[in-house]
Short mmCIF file of C-alpha atoms in Angstrom, two decimals:
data_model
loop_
_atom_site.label_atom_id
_atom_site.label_comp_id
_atom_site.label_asym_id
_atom_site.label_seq_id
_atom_site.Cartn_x
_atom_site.Cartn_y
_atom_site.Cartn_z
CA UNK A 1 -2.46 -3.35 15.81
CA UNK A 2 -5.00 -3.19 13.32
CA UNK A 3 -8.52 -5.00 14.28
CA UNK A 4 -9.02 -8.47 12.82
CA UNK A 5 -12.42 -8.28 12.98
CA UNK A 6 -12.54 -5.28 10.71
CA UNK A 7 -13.89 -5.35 7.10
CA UNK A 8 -10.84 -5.21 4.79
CA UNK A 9 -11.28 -1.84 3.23
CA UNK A 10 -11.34 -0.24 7.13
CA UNK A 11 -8.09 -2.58 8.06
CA UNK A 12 -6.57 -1.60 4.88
CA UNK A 13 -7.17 2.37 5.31
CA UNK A 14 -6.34 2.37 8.96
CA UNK A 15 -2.82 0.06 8.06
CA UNK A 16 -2.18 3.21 5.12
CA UNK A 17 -2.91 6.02 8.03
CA UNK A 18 -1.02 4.71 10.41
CA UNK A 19 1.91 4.39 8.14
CA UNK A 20 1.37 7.53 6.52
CA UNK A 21 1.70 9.24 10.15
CA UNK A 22 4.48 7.32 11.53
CA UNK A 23 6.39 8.36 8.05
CA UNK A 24 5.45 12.07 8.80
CA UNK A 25 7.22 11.76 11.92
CA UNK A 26 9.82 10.03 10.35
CA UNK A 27 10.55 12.50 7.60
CA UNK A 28 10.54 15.14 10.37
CA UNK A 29 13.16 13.81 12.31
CA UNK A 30 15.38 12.49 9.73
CA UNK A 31 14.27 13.46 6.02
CA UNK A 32 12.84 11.58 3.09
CA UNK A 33 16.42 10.03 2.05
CA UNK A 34 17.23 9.06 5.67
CA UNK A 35 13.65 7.49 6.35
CA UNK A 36 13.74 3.42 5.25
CA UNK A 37 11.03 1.69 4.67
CA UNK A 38 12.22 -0.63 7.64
CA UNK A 39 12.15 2.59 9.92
CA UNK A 40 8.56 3.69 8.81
CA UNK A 41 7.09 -0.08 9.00
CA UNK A 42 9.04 -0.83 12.60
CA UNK A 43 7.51 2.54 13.38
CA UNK A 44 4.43 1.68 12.48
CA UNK A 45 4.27 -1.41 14.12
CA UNK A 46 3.68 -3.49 10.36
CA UNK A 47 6.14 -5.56 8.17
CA UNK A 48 7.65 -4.63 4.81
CA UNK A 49 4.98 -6.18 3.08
CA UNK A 50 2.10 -4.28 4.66
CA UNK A 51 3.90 -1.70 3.18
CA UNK A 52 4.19 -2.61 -0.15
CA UNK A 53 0.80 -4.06 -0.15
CA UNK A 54 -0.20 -0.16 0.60
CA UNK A 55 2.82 1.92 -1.31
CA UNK A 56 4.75 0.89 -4.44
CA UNK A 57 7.58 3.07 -2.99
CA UNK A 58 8.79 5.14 -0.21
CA UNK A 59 8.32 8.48 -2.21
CA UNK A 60 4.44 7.24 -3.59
CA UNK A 61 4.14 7.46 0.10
CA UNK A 62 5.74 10.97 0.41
CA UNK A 63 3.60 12.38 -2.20
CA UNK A 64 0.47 11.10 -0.52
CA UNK A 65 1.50 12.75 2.45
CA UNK A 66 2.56 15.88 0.64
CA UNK A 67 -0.94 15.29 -0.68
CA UNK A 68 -2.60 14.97 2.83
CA UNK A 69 -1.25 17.82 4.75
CA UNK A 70 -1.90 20.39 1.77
CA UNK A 71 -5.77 19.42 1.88
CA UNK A 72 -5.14 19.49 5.54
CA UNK A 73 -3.97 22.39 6.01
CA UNK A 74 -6.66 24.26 3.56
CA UNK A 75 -9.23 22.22 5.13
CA UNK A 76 -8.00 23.98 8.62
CA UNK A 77 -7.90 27.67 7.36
CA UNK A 78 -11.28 27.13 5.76
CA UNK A 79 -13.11 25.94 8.87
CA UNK A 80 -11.39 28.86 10.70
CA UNK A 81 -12.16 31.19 8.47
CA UNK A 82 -15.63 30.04 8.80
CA UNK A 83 -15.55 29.62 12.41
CA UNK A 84 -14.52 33.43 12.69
CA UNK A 85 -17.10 34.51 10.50
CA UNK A 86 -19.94 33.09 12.39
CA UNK A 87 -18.59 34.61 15.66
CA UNK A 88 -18.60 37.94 13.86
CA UNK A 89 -14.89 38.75 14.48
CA UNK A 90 -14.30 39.29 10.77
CA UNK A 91 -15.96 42.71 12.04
CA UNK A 92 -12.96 43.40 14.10
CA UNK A 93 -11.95 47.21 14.53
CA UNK A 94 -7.98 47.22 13.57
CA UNK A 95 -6.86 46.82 16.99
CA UNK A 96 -7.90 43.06 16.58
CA UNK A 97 -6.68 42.64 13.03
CA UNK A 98 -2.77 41.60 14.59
CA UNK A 99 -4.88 38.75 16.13
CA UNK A 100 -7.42 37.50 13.30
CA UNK A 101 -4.26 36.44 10.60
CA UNK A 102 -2.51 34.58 13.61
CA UNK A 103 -5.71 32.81 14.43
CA UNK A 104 -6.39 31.74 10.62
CA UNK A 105 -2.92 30.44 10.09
CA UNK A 106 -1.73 29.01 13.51
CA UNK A 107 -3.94 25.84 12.46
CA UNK A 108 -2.20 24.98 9.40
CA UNK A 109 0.77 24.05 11.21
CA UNK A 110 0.35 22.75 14.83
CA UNK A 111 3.57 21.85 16.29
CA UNK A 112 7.23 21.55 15.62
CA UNK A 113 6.69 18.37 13.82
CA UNK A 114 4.46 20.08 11.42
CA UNK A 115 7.00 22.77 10.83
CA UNK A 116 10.16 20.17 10.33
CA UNK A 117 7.35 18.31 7.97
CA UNK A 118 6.62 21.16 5.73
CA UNK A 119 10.43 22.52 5.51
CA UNK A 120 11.22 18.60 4.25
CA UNK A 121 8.02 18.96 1.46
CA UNK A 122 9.45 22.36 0.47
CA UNK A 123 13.06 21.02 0.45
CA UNK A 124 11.88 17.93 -1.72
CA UNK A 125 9.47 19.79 -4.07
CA UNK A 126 12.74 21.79 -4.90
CA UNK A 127 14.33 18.39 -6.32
CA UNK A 128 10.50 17.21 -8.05
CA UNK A 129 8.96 18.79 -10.73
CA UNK A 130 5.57 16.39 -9.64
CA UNK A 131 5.86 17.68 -5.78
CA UNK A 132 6.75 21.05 -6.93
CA UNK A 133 3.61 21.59 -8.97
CA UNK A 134 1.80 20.13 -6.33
CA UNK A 135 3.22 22.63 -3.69
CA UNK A 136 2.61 25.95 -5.89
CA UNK A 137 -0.99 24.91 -6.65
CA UNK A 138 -1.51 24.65 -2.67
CA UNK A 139 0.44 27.44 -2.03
CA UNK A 140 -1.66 29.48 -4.08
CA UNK A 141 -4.95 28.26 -3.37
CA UNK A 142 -3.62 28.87 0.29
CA UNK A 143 -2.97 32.83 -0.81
CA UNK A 144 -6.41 33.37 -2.51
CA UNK A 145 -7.44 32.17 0.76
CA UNK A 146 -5.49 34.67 2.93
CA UNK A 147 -5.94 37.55 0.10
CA UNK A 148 -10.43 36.62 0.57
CA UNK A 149 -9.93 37.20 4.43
CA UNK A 150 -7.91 40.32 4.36
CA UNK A 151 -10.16 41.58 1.29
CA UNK A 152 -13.06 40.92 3.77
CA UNK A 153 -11.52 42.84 7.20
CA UNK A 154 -10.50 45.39 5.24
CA UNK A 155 -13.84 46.39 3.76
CA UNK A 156 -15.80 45.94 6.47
CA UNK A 157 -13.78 48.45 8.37
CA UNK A 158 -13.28 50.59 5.78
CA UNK A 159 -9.66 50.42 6.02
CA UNK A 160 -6.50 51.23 3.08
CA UNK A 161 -4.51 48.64 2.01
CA UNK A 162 -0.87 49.73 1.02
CA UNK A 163 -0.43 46.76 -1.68
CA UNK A 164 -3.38 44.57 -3.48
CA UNK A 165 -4.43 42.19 -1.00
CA UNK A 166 -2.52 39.33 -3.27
CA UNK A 167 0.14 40.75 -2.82
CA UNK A 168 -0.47 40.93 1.29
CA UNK A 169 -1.43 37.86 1.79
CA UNK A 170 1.92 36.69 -0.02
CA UNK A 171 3.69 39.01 2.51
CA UNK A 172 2.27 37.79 5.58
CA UNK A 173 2.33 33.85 4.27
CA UNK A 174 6.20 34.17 3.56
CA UNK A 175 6.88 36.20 6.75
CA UNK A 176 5.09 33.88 8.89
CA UNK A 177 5.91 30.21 7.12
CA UNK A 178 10.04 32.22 7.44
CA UNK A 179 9.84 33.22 11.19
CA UNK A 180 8.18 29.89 12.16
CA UNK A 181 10.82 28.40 10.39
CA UNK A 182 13.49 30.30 12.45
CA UNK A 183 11.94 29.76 15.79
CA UNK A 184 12.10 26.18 15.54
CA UNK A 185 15.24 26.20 14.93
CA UNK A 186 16.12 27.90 18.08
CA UNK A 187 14.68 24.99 19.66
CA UNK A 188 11.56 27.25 21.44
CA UNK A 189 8.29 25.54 22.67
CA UNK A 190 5.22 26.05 20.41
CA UNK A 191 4.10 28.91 22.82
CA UNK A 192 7.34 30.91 21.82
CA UNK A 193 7.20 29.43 18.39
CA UNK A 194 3.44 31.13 18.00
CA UNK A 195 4.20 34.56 19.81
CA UNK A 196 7.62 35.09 17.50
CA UNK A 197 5.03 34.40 14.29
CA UNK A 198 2.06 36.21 15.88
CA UNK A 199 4.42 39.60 16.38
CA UNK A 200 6.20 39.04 13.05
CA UNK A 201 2.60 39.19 11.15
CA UNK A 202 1.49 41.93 13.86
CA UNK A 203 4.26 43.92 12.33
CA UNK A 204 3.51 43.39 8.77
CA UNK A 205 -0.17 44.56 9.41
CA UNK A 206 1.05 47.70 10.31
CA UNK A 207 3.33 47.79 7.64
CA UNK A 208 0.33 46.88 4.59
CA UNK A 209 -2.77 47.90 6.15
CA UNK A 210 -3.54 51.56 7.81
CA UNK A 211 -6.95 53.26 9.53
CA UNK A 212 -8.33 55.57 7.53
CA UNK A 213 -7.83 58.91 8.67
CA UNK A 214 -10.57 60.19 11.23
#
């Protein structure tokens, strides 16, 4: 329940983010075209016309939360990123390389509802031109990101990229969104869920990036 003694811009956004996150679980479980309205408000804990007093549709609401977890998720590998840097591990030999990707991109998606979230984004910004360019521009301002941090390792340790670090970071992105992807599927806990993605990009390292010789 919201608080009634609230000013009515704080009721108002905390009425939006709780519906906004019981949709998210919603669209997890079931999809966009299975999730009512009626399931998200009863959800929620808030009538029909809280909702349209907030959304003028169910799928205004889905791109809002397509919306959300994009910035979220940038917002996440950006204070990791910067995080890492300040610790100094962005000065990390090779050996720790397999472990500095994992580390960046484990916070973008937490948890199997995240995962079953961003499949049902992907699946939906396949059917909307307005999702889809959406998607691509965050997909790509999530690669630039990537491409930066490998750019970075790889200088400071005077290291040889096989392909341009675009190109990489596209690599590792697509085998690690693809393997996460899998392991859910297979019903495994997070813990699996993060080792099967954390070996599939230790792999790839190998595969893209070598020492230079001694």
């Amino acid at each position: 329940m919201t608080d009634p003694a609230a000013p009515p811009s704080r009721r108002r956004e905390t009425t939006r983010a709780k519906l906004l996150d019981a949709a998210a679980q919603l669209f997890a479980e079931v999809g966009l075209d299975a999730a009512s309205v009626e399931a998200i408000c009863e959800r929620a804990g808030f009538t029909r016309g809280a909702f349209y007093s907030n959304f003028a549709s169910k799928d205004e609401l889905f791109l809002e939360l397509a919306g959300q977890v994009a910035t979220a998720r940038m917002e996440a590998v950006r204070a990791r990123i910067a995080e890492l840097e300040c610790e100094g591990a962005l000065g990390a030999q090779i050996t720790d390389l397999a472990a500095i990707i994992p580390l960046v991109l484990d916070v973008s998606v937490a948890d199997h509802v995240g995962v079953m979230l961003m499949s049902e984004i992907r699946i939906n910004a396949l059917r909307s031109p307005e999702l889809a360019a959406a998607y691509l521009a965050q997909d790509a301002e999530m690669r630039t990101s990537v491409a930066q941090l490998i750019t970075e390792i790889v200088e400071s340790n005077q290291l040889v990229l096989r392909v341009e670090a675009a190109d990489a970071a596209r690599l590792m992105l697509t085998a690690w969104e693809g393997e996460s992807v899998r392991a859910t599927m297979a019903g495994l806990a997070y813990e699996e869920v993060a080792q099967r993605t954390n070996d599939v990009l230790a792999l790839m390292i190998r595969l893209i990036i070598e020492a230079p010789r001694r």
